Amino acid sequence: MTPDFALHRKTLLDRLPEGEAVLLFGSPHHLRNGDAEYRYRPSSDLYWLTGWPDPEVALLVKHGEAPFTLFVQKKDPELETWTGYRPGPRGAVEDYGVDEAHEISELPDKLVDLLQGVTALHYAWADEPEHDALLAAVLRKTQRKSRKSKLPTPLTFHHPAKLLHELRLIKNDAEIAVMREAARISGIAHREAMAKAAPGVGEWEIDALLTYVYRREGGEGPGYTNIVAGGENACILHYIKNDLPLEDGDLLLIDSGAEVGFYTADVTRTFPVNGRFTREQREVYEIVLDAQLAAIDAARAGRPYQDMHEVATRILTEGMVKLGLLEGDVDALIEEEAHKKYYMHGTGHWLGLDVHDVGLYHEPGESRALQPGMVVTVEPGLYIPIDDESAPERYRGIGVRIEDDVLVTAGEPDVLTADIPKSIADVEAACQGARIAAK
Ligand code: GLY
Ligand code: MN
Ligand code: MN
C-alpha cells in the first residue's frame, strides 16, 4: 500500500507545458534544540513525486530525455555511521525511478544549464530564503549564459499551486487506500482513548496513548500535534499543551489523526470523561452532530465547496438560538456573523499529505465545485467560553467538535472515518463497553 509515485510523475509531465519546468526543494532539516534532532519529515510536494524520504534534496522536472533530475545527499560512510543509510545518486535512479541524479552540492552548477531553454518555472518563492538566494544566483548566471546560447531563460514564474497542487488535490486509488489506512488506525486510537479516559487520567496520558497506537499500528505517528482538551480547554481551538488532569463531569475533545505513508487523517471526537453525557452536554452535542451530518451530505460532486459550511453554519446558528446563546432571526444573525462568537472556524479543508492540504478553494469570485477524488474534512463545532456571562450558565465551558474525513465520489459521500463512534449512543457504549472490558 504505497502511493504510485511513477504515476504522479507521469501525471505532472503530461500537464506540464513544453518549455516549462518545476523546481522543488526538500524541507530543511531543523534541529529541535542544541544538537537534538527532530525525525525528518519530507516536504509533501517533493515526496509526492519521488517518495524520497531524506533531507538535502531538490528535484527539477522538464520535458526531454531525462525529465526528472534529483539532487541528493552524497554517499558518506562516515556520516552514515551516525545517521543511517543514504541511497546516494545511484540509489535515487535505481530505487526511486528518477531519470538522473546528482549530489546536492552540484545543484547550482547543473541548474544553470538545466534552466537554459526553460521559459517558465514553477517554484515557490518566499518559502525558504536560502533556496530563493540559491535560485536567484543561478538565474543570474543562466541569463548571462543565454546571451551566448540565445536560448530562453525563465522569465515567468508560477506558484506550485497552479499545476502541482491541483494534481495533489485529486487523490487516486493508491492514495485513497493509504488514507483509508490512516483513517482506520486513527479509529483504533480514538476508541482506545475513549476506553482509557476517566476522571483523574491526564490529558498527557491520552496524548501518549494516541501516539503509541499510531506507531504500534504502523503509522509514522500523529499527522499534526494531538489536541487532547478536557473540559473548557476544548474552547481553545489549538490546545496542544495537554497537561491537565481530566475531571469527572467534563467532556474530552480529542482532535488527532494518524499519519501513514505521510498521508494524514484528521479526526475529532468529543465524549464524556465519565462515559455519560450530561443533559446540557447532550444538547450541545446533538446540534453539532446534526450540523456535521448535514454538511457531510453536502460533500457531493458538483456542489460548491462552500455549501458544507453554509449548511453547517445554519444548523449551528439555529441551535445557538434554541440554547439561548443568541437571540434573533437566524438569517440576520448569520448575515451579521453573530454565530462566530460560538463557531469561529471553517467547516473543513482539503486533506492529504498535509493536514491542511493544498488546492485552491475558490475559482475567481466563487467557491469551486467538489469533484470525485477530493478528500475534505467536515468539522463543525460549538464553543461556549467558561467566562461568557451572556451565555446561560449551564452551557458555559462546553466545547464540542466532531470531525470526519470524507472522500467525494460520483455518488454518496464516502466517510473514511465512519466507524469511529459518533452518535451519542455509540460514544457512550464505546466508553462504557470499553470500561467493562478493561475491568
Ligand atoms: N486538526 C486541525 C484541523 O482540524 O484543522
Ligand atoms: Mn481539520
Ligand atoms: Mn482536526
XYZ file of C-alpha atoms and ligand atoms in Angstrom:
446
model
C 0.000 0.000 0.000
C 2.277 2.733 -1.259
C 1.406 5.741 -3.358
C 2.190 5.334 -7.068
C 4.964 7.922 -7.378
C 5.670 6.979 -11.009
C 2.037 7.714 -11.836
C 2.304 11.086 -10.076
C 5.386 11.924 -12.145
C 3.655 10.941 -15.358
C 0.549 12.969 -14.484
C 2.667 16.043 -13.829
C 4.673 15.654 -17.009
C 1.506 15.169 -19.081
C 0.193 18.516 -17.808
C 3.418 20.474 -17.838
C 3.519 22.709 -20.904
C 6.504 22.268 -23.215
C 9.254 24.700 -22.258
C 8.182 24.940 -18.599
C 9.965 23.361 -15.627
C 9.227 22.610 -11.984
C 11.816 23.115 -9.251
C 11.198 21.707 -5.777
C 13.408 21.678 -2.723
C 13.063 19.368 0.257
C 12.224 20.990 3.581
C 15.254 21.936 5.643
C 16.127 19.634 8.493
C 15.569 21.732 11.627
C 17.215 20.904 14.909
C 14.889 20.687 17.887
C 17.287 22.339 20.315
C 21.031 22.211 20.747
C 22.174 19.175 18.800
C 18.954 17.244 19.322
C 17.239 16.287 16.078
C 13.642 16.003 15.029
C 12.828 12.966 12.964
C 12.873 14.261 9.367
C 9.559 14.659 7.587
C 9.897 15.207 3.821
C 8.293 18.111 2.041
C 4.954 16.979 0.659
C 5.404 18.264 -2.920
C 8.739 16.592 -3.439
C 7.636 13.435 -1.655
C 4.500 13.192 -3.818
C 6.671 12.949 -6.923
C 9.523 10.782 -5.643
C 8.841 9.047 -2.339
C 12.277 10.365 -1.341
C 12.421 10.354 2.476
C 15.626 12.256 3.257
C 16.646 15.918 3.629
C 19.028 17.948 1.433
C 17.237 17.164 -1.789
C 15.926 19.034 -4.828
C 14.030 17.976 -7.933
C 13.933 19.505 -11.392
C 11.258 18.445 -13.840
C 11.201 19.375 -17.507
C 10.426 17.721 -20.795
C 13.267 15.941 -22.581
C 15.199 12.715 -22.464
C 15.631 12.801 -18.695
C 12.596 14.653 -17.334
C 13.212 14.014 -13.619
C 16.563 15.015 -12.148
C 17.027 14.545 -8.417
C 19.822 16.088 -6.358
C 20.508 14.132 -3.178
C 22.904 13.721 -0.276
C 26.137 12.074 -1.356
C 27.088 8.669 -0.072
C 29.245 9.187 3.011
C 30.206 6.104 5.040
C 31.345 8.185 7.989
C 28.123 10.192 8.250
C 26.053 7.084 7.537
C 27.507 5.645 10.748
C 25.782 8.473 12.604
C 22.505 8.960 10.786
C 21.974 5.864 8.673
C 21.897 4.661 5.087
C 21.882 7.141 2.219
C 20.851 5.881 -1.215
C 23.055 8.483 -2.940
C 22.610 9.397 -6.608
C 22.833 5.816 -7.798
C 20.146 4.668 -5.356
C 17.966 7.578 -6.463
C 17.939 6.272 -10.043
C 17.848 2.566 -9.243
C 15.412 2.539 -6.350
C 13.342 5.700 -6.777
C 12.948 5.686 -10.557
C 14.147 9.207 -11.383
C 15.926 9.640 -14.707
C 19.094 11.297 -13.454
C 20.578 12.050 -10.062
C 23.497 14.060 -8.772
C 24.931 15.086 -5.454
C 23.166 18.096 -3.966
C 26.441 20.078 -3.982
C 26.261 20.025 -7.793
C 22.838 21.661 -7.873
C 23.834 25.298 -8.550
C 26.105 24.498 -11.493
C 23.852 21.894 -13.062
C 20.808 24.103 -12.648
C 22.423 26.898 -14.660
C 22.478 24.504 -17.628
C 19.200 22.728 -16.934
C 17.319 26.040 -16.953
C 18.641 27.003 -20.372
C 15.713 26.852 -22.781
C 13.108 26.989 -19.995
C 10.582 29.826 -20.422
C 8.569 29.459 -17.221
C 9.479 27.967 -13.858
C 7.097 26.557 -11.281
C 8.770 27.445 -7.993
C 7.533 28.527 -4.550
C 9.301 31.839 -3.937
C 9.443 33.041 -0.342
C 9.102 29.654 1.335
C 12.801 29.405 2.237
C 15.186 32.376 1.889
C 18.144 30.022 1.390
C 16.545 28.363 -1.629
C 15.466 31.749 -3.027
C 19.040 33.036 -2.793
C 20.415 29.943 -4.500
C 17.900 30.187 -7.328
C 18.412 33.936 -7.774
C 22.157 33.387 -8.200
C 21.508 30.544 -10.651
C 19.095 32.682 -12.672
C 21.635 35.483 -12.974
C 24.144 33.019 -14.421
C 21.547 31.406 -16.669
C 20.606 34.792 -18.069
C 24.221 35.701 -18.734
C 24.764 32.380 -20.456
C 21.664 32.785 -22.575
C 23.124 35.836 -24.288
C 25.590 33.499 -25.947
C 23.364 30.453 -26.302
C 20.378 32.557 -27.467
C 18.135 30.132 -25.586
C 15.292 31.444 -23.441
C 15.637 31.541 -19.651
C 12.764 31.616 -17.168
C 11.031 34.993 -17.183
C 7.689 33.739 -15.894
C 7.193 32.099 -12.508
C 4.223 30.097 -11.319
C 3.456 29.059 -7.765
C 3.160 25.244 -7.460
C -0.499 25.865 -6.612
C -1.197 26.420 -10.293
C -0.296 22.953 -11.520
C 1.192 20.605 -8.932
C -1.232 21.366 -6.114
C -4.230 20.897 -8.358
C -2.915 17.394 -9.107
C -2.327 16.633 -5.436
C -5.875 17.751 -4.670
C -7.449 14.871 -6.613
C -6.471 11.638 -4.933
C -6.007 8.455 -6.992
C -6.874 4.915 -5.841
C -3.477 4.203 -4.296
C -3.566 7.419 -2.307
C -7.098 6.726 -1.153
C -6.020 3.264 0.036
C -3.275 4.872 2.154
C -5.720 7.441 3.515
C -8.173 4.684 4.421
C -5.401 3.041 6.421
C -4.638 6.327 8.203
C -8.358 6.611 8.991
C -8.518 3.015 10.220
C -5.565 3.427 12.569
C -6.972 6.727 13.815
C -10.192 4.906 14.647
C -8.349 2.340 16.751
C -6.618 5.131 18.663
C -9.799 7.162 19.244
C -11.587 4.057 20.515
C -8.723 3.207 22.865
C -8.757 6.814 24.081
C -12.479 6.566 24.835
C -11.689 3.450 26.837
C -8.806 4.970 28.724
C -10.304 8.345 29.606
C -11.596 8.623 33.158
C -11.581 11.191 35.941
C -8.003 11.689 37.145
C -6.355 10.420 33.949
C -4.044 13.077 32.464
C -4.583 14.689 29.093
C -0.919 13.829 28.548
C -1.637 10.130 29.033
C -4.263 10.189 26.307
C -1.852 12.180 24.128
C 0.801 9.496 24.616
C -1.714 6.713 24.043
C -2.786 8.152 20.680
C 0.813 8.462 19.501
C 1.628 4.993 20.781
C -1.289 3.434 18.917
C -0.338 5.197 15.669
C 3.200 3.867 15.909
C 2.089 0.445 17.092
C -0.269 0.079 14.142
C 2.336 1.023 11.533
C 1.868 4.779 11.125
C 4.587 7.402 11.453
C 2.796 8.995 14.398
C 0.285 11.850 14.519
C -0.002 13.900 11.301
C -0.236 17.065 13.435
C 0.143 17.731 17.153
C -2.533 15.919 19.145
C -5.196 18.104 20.735
C -6.402 16.465 23.954
C -8.627 19.042 25.564
C -10.590 18.268 28.711
C -13.496 20.489 29.824
C -13.133 24.168 28.976
C -9.809 23.513 27.194
C -11.968 22.354 24.291
C -12.820 26.029 23.724
C -9.148 26.676 22.861
C -9.111 25.594 19.229
C -5.428 24.667 19.018
C -4.961 23.468 22.597
C -1.826 21.318 22.475
C -0.429 21.665 25.980
C -2.336 18.557 27.012
C -1.071 18.909 30.572
C -4.152 18.915 32.809
C -5.950 16.044 34.515
C -9.394 15.039 33.240
C -12.297 15.825 35.513
C -15.470 13.988 36.321
C -18.454 15.545 34.565
C -16.359 17.162 31.818
C -16.203 16.404 28.145
C -12.955 15.472 26.439
C -12.314 16.774 22.925
C -9.649 14.849 21.003
C -8.502 16.149 17.618
C -5.904 13.702 16.363
C -5.114 11.736 13.227
C -2.570 9.111 12.268
C -0.029 9.716 9.539
C 0.560 6.713 7.290
C 2.954 6.924 4.352
C 2.950 10.654 5.200
C -0.776 10.974 4.427
C -2.731 12.053 7.462
C -6.183 11.536 8.861
C -7.788 14.400 10.789
C -10.389 13.282 13.284
C -12.174 14.903 16.205
C -14.390 13.205 18.710
C -15.848 14.703 21.862
C -17.039 12.403 24.622
C -17.759 12.412 28.362
C -14.813 11.689 30.630
C -17.035 9.541 32.866
C -18.825 7.862 29.975
C -22.223 9.624 30.289
C -23.219 12.940 28.691
C -24.984 15.404 30.962
C -28.200 16.860 29.646
C -26.528 20.142 28.662
C -23.599 18.402 27.001
C -26.010 16.228 25.063
C -27.990 19.273 23.877
C -24.873 20.935 22.511
C -23.535 17.690 21.069
C -26.737 16.919 19.186
C -26.687 20.308 17.476
C -23.099 19.827 16.351
C -23.845 16.296 15.181
C -26.884 17.435 13.189
C -24.759 20.136 11.562
C -21.994 17.671 10.790
C -24.293 15.047 9.235
C -25.970 17.667 7.063
C -22.604 19.092 5.972
C -21.322 15.611 5.098
C -24.408 15.139 2.949
C -23.385 18.269 1.032
C -19.966 16.772 0.203
C -21.107 15.735 -3.253
C -19.551 16.120 -6.665
C -20.830 19.265 -8.368
C -21.808 21.085 -5.153
C -19.815 24.210 -4.307
C -17.207 23.626 -1.596
C -18.756 26.450 0.406
C -22.126 24.661 0.701
C -20.820 22.447 3.504
C -20.000 25.495 5.588
C -23.280 27.221 4.849
C -25.308 24.127 5.725
C -23.400 23.635 8.988
C -23.489 27.301 9.949
C -27.276 27.456 9.550
C -27.911 24.443 11.772
C -25.419 25.615 14.369
C -26.908 29.106 14.440
C -30.431 27.708 14.814
C -29.016 25.671 17.695
C -27.428 28.728 19.290
C -30.826 30.421 19.281
C -32.508 27.328 20.724
C -29.969 27.125 23.553
C -30.359 30.826 24.324
C -26.819 31.706 23.274
C -28.061 34.092 20.594
C -31.311 35.910 20.082
C -32.926 36.971 16.856
C -33.603 35.934 13.298
C -31.243 33.178 12.076
C -30.687 34.746 8.625
C -29.877 38.099 10.184
C -27.546 36.523 12.766
C -25.626 34.715 10.017
C -25.526 37.878 7.907
C -24.084 39.819 10.852
C -21.720 36.908 11.598
C -23.081 36.762 15.151
C -22.595 32.976 15.074
C -18.830 33.498 15.050
C -18.996 34.130 18.768
C -19.504 30.381 19.241
C -18.459 28.962 15.852
C -15.446 30.867 14.641
C -13.742 28.467 12.216
C -14.473 26.978 8.817
C -16.276 23.661 8.399
C -13.361 21.881 6.766
C -10.378 21.823 4.481
C -8.691 19.595 1.935
C -6.856 16.638 3.431
C -3.936 14.595 2.120
C -0.195 14.669 2.654
C -0.715 17.904 4.560
C -3.398 18.154 7.181
C -4.486 21.430 5.638
C -3.789 20.096 2.200
C -3.039 22.012 -0.965
C -5.524 23.068 -3.629
C -7.489 26.213 -4.236
C -10.884 26.654 -2.587
C -12.188 29.264 -4.981
C -12.293 29.875 -8.683
C -12.068 33.583 -9.297
C -15.057 35.019 -7.493
C -16.785 31.815 -6.488
C -16.415 28.663 -4.474
C -15.176 25.774 -6.625
C -17.298 22.689 -7.273
C -16.400 19.471 -5.498
C -15.017 16.668 -7.666
C -14.616 12.919 -7.152
C -11.216 12.187 -5.598
C -11.161 15.236 -3.350
C -10.898 14.466 0.352
C -12.323 17.037 2.743
C -12.723 17.229 6.467
C -16.128 18.105 7.891
C -15.667 19.561 11.345
C -18.298 21.861 12.800
C -18.175 22.753 16.466
C -19.684 24.885 19.209
C -17.503 26.516 21.842
C -19.040 28.305 24.813
C -16.320 30.032 26.853
C -16.387 29.461 30.606
C -16.362 33.223 31.243
C -19.094 34.123 28.743
C -21.596 35.846 31.017
C -24.058 36.289 28.173
C -24.435 32.513 27.800
C -26.782 30.525 30.039
C -24.610 29.360 32.902
C -25.299 25.686 32.400
C -23.643 25.675 28.985
C -20.530 27.611 29.921
C -17.252 25.781 29.414
C -18.703 23.270 26.978
C -16.764 22.826 23.723
C -17.741 20.229 21.137
C -16.280 19.484 17.714
C -16.940 16.450 15.539
C -14.654 15.874 12.565
C -14.627 13.217 9.866
C -12.672 12.732 6.657
C -14.855 12.466 3.573
C -13.973 11.282 0.080
C -16.058 12.973 -2.597
C -17.248 10.339 -5.086
C -19.522 10.272 -8.112
C -22.245 9.084 -5.710
C -22.682 9.163 -1.950
C -20.061 10.851 0.246
C -17.625 8.180 1.433
C -16.790 8.836 5.090
C -13.334 7.329 5.590
C -13.649 7.648 9.363
C -17.221 6.317 9.531
C -16.555 3.542 12.001
C -15.326 5.807 14.796
C -18.161 6.105 17.362
C -20.082 9.342 16.885
C -23.760 9.058 17.792
C -24.488 9.668 21.459
C -25.434 6.033 21.952
C -22.324 4.729 20.174
C -19.998 7.094 22.014
C -21.448 6.174 25.407
C -21.340 2.499 24.511
C -17.720 2.823 23.413
C -16.810 4.486 26.725
C -18.884 2.100 28.834
C -18.190 -1.031 26.853
C -14.519 -0.434 26.977
C -14.737 0.321 30.696
C -16.373 -3.053 31.295
C -13.851 -4.800 29.027
C -10.999 -3.132 30.906
C -12.162 -4.435 34.303
N -6.519 19.311 13.317
C -6.515 20.517 12.614
C -7.807 20.762 11.993
O -8.767 20.121 12.347
O -7.928 21.535 11.101
Mn -9.374 19.543 10.338
Mn -8.700 18.247 13.274
